[in-house]
Short mmCIF file of C-alpha atoms in Angstrom, two decimals:
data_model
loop_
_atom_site.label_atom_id
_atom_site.label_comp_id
_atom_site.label_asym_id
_atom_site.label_seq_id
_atom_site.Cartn_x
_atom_site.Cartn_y
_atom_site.Cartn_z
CA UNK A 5 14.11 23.47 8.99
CA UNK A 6 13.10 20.60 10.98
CA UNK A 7 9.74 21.23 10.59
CA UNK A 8 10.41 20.60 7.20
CA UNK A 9 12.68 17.60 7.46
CA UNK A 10 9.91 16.03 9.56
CA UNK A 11 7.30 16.27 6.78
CA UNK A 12 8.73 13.89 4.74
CA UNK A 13 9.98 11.46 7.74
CA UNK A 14 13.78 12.58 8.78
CA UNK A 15 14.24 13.38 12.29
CA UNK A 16 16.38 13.92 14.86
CA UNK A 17 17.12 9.92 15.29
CA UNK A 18 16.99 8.81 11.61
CA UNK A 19 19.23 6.86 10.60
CA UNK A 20 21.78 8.74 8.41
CA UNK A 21 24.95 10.06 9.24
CA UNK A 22 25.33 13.04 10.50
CA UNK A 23 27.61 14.84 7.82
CA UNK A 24 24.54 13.78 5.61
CA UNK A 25 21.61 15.22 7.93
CA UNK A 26 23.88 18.84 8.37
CA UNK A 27 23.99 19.03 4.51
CA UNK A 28 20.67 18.08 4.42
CA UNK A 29 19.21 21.27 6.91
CA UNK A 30 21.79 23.78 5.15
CA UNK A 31 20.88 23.23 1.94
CA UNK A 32 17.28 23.64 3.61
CA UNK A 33 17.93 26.66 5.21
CA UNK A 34 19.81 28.10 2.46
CA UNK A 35 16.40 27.34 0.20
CA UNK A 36 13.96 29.14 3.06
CA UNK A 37 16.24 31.90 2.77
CA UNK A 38 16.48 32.61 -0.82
CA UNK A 39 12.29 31.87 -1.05
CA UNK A 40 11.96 34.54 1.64
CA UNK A 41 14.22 36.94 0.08
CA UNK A 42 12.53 36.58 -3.06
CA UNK A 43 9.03 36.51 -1.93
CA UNK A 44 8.54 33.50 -3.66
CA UNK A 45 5.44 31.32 -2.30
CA UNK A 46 4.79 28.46 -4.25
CA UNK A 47 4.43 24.89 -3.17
CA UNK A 48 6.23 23.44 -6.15
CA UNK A 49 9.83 24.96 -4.93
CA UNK A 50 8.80 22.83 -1.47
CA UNK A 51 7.58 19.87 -3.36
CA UNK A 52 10.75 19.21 -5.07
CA UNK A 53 12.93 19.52 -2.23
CA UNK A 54 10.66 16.46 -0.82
CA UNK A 55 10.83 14.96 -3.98
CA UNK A 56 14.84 15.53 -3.61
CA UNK A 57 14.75 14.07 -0.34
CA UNK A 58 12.98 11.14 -0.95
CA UNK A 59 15.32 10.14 -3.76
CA UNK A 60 18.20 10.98 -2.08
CA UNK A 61 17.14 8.45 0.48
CA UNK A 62 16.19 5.99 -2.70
CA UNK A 63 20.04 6.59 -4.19
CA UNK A 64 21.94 6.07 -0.70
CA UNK A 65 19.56 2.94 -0.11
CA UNK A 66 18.62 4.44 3.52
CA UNK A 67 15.27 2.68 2.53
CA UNK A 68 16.55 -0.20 1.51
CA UNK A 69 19.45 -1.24 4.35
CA UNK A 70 19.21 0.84 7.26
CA UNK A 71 15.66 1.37 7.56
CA UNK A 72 12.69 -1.36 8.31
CA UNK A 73 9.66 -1.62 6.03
CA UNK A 74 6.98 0.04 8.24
CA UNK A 75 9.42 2.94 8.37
CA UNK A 76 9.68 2.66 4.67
CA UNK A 77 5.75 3.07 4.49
CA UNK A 78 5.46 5.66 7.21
CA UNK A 79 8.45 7.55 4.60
CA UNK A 80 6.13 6.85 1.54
CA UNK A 81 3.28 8.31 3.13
CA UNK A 82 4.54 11.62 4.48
CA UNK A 83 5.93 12.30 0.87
CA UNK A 84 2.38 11.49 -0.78
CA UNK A 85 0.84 13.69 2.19
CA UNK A 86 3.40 16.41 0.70
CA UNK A 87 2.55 16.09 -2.96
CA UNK A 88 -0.98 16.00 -2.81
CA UNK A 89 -1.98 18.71 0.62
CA UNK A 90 -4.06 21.27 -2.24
CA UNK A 91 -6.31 17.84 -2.02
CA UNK A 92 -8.74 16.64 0.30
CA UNK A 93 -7.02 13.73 0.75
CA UNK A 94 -8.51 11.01 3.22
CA UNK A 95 -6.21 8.39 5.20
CA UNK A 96 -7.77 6.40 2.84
CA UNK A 97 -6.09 7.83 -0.41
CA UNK A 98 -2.88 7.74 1.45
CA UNK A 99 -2.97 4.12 2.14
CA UNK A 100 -4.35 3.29 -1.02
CA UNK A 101 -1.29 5.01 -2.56
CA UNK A 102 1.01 3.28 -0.80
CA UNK A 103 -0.69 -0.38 -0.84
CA UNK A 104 -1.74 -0.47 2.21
CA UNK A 105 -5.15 -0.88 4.82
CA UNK A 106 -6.37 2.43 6.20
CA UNK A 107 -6.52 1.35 9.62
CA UNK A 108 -2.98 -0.46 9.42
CA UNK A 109 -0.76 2.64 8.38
CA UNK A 110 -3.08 4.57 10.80
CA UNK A 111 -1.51 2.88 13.73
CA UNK A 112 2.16 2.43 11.69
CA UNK A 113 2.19 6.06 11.44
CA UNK A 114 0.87 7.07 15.53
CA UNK A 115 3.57 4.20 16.07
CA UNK A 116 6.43 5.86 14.07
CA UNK A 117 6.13 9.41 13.65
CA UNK A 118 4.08 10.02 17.62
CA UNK A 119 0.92 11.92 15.56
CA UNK A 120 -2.11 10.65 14.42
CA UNK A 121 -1.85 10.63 10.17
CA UNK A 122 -5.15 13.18 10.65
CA UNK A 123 -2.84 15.13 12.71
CA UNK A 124 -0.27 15.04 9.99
CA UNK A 125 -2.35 15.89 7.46
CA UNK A 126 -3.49 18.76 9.45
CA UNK A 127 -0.16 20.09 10.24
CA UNK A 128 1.53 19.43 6.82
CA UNK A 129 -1.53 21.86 5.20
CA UNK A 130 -1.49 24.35 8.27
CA UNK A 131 2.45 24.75 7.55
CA UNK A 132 1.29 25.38 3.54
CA UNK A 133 -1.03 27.73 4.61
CA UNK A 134 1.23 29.70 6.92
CA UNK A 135 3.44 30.48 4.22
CA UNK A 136 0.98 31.46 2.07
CA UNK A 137 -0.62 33.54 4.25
CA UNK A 138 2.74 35.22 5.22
CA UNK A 139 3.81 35.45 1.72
CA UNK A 140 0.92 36.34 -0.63
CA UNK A 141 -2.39 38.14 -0.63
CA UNK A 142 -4.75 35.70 -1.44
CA UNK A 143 -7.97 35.65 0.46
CA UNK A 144 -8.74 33.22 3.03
CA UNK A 145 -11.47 30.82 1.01
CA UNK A 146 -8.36 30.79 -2.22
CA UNK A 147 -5.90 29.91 0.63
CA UNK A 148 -8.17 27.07 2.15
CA UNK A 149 -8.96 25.87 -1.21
CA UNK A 150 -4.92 25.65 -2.22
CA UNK A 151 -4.64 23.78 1.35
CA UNK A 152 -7.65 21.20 0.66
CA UNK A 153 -10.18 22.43 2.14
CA UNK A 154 -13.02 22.87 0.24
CA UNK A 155 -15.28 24.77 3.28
CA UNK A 156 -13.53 27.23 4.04
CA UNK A 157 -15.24 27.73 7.49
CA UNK A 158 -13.77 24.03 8.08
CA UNK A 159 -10.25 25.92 7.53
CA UNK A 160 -10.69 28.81 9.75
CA UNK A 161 -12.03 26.09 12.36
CA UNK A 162 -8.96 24.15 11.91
CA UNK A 163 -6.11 26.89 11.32
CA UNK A 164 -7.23 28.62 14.75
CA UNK A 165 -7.35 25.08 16.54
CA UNK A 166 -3.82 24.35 14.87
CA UNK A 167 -2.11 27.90 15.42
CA UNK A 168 -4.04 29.70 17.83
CA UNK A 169 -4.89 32.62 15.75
CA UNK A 170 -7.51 32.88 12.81
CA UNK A 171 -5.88 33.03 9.31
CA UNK A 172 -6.82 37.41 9.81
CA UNK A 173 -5.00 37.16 12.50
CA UNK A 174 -2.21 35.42 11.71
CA UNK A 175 -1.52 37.48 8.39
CA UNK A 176 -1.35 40.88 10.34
#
């Protein structure tokens, strides 16, 4: 769950209340449980719950009063990240996306989040590609191609530097 939460910029020290954050990571939990029940692996359920998130930070104005504008970036980032990780997005088409110089958010986001945006990238499609290696049978190239990776080679290279196993490995 907070692996989750952390993709689209809530952690442990964000700013909400905490009656708000232990809603939050039930209703999360209660979501990974009825996906895993049903076998269900498909980035749009995942993709909505950001897109939930983000607004329910928009309708609380969490954006707006409690948080400061590189945070606000940093938030707009990790949800674009989200939405688009079955591209091969750049740090480039993030910051464009958001309005912003490449090399600015780069050191916003090491400044904010503790990672590298490359790093983020990385992990947000290695977390994709965990589920759908644990919940579908898809080969490895149609999994690295759903993640953005367009070599799949390059995806083996960076699954086993991420998790420590290849993708075969992992899936057994």
């Amino acid at each position: 769950v907070l692996e989750l939460l952390h993709l689209v910029g809530l952690w442990e020290d964000c700013p909400i209340s905490k009656k708000v954050g232990r809603e939050v990571a039930d209703c999360f939990l209660q979501i990974n449980e009825a996906m895993e029940s049903s076998g269900i692996a498909n980035l749009k359920v995942y993709s909505l719950f950001y897109l939930l998130l983000y607004n329910l930070q928009e309708q609380n104005h969490i954006s707006a009063n409690m948080l400061s504008q590189q945070e606000i970036w940093v938030r707009k980032a990790c949800v674009y990240i989200y939405h688009n990780s079955n591209l091969p997005i750049t740090v480039k088409d993030v910051a464009k996306a958001i309005d912003l110089n490449a090399n600015y958010l780069s050191g916003l986001f090491k400044k904010v989040i503790g990672i590298t945006i490359k790093d983020y990238i990385t992990q947000n499609r290695m977390i994709c590609a965990k589920d759908l290696l644990r919940k579908s049978d898809y080969k490895i190239k149609e999994v690295a191609k759903y993640v953005g990776y367009n070599d799949p080679v390059n995806f083996v290279k960076a699954f086993k530097k991420q998790v420590g196993k290849t993708p075969e490995e992992y899936r057994r």
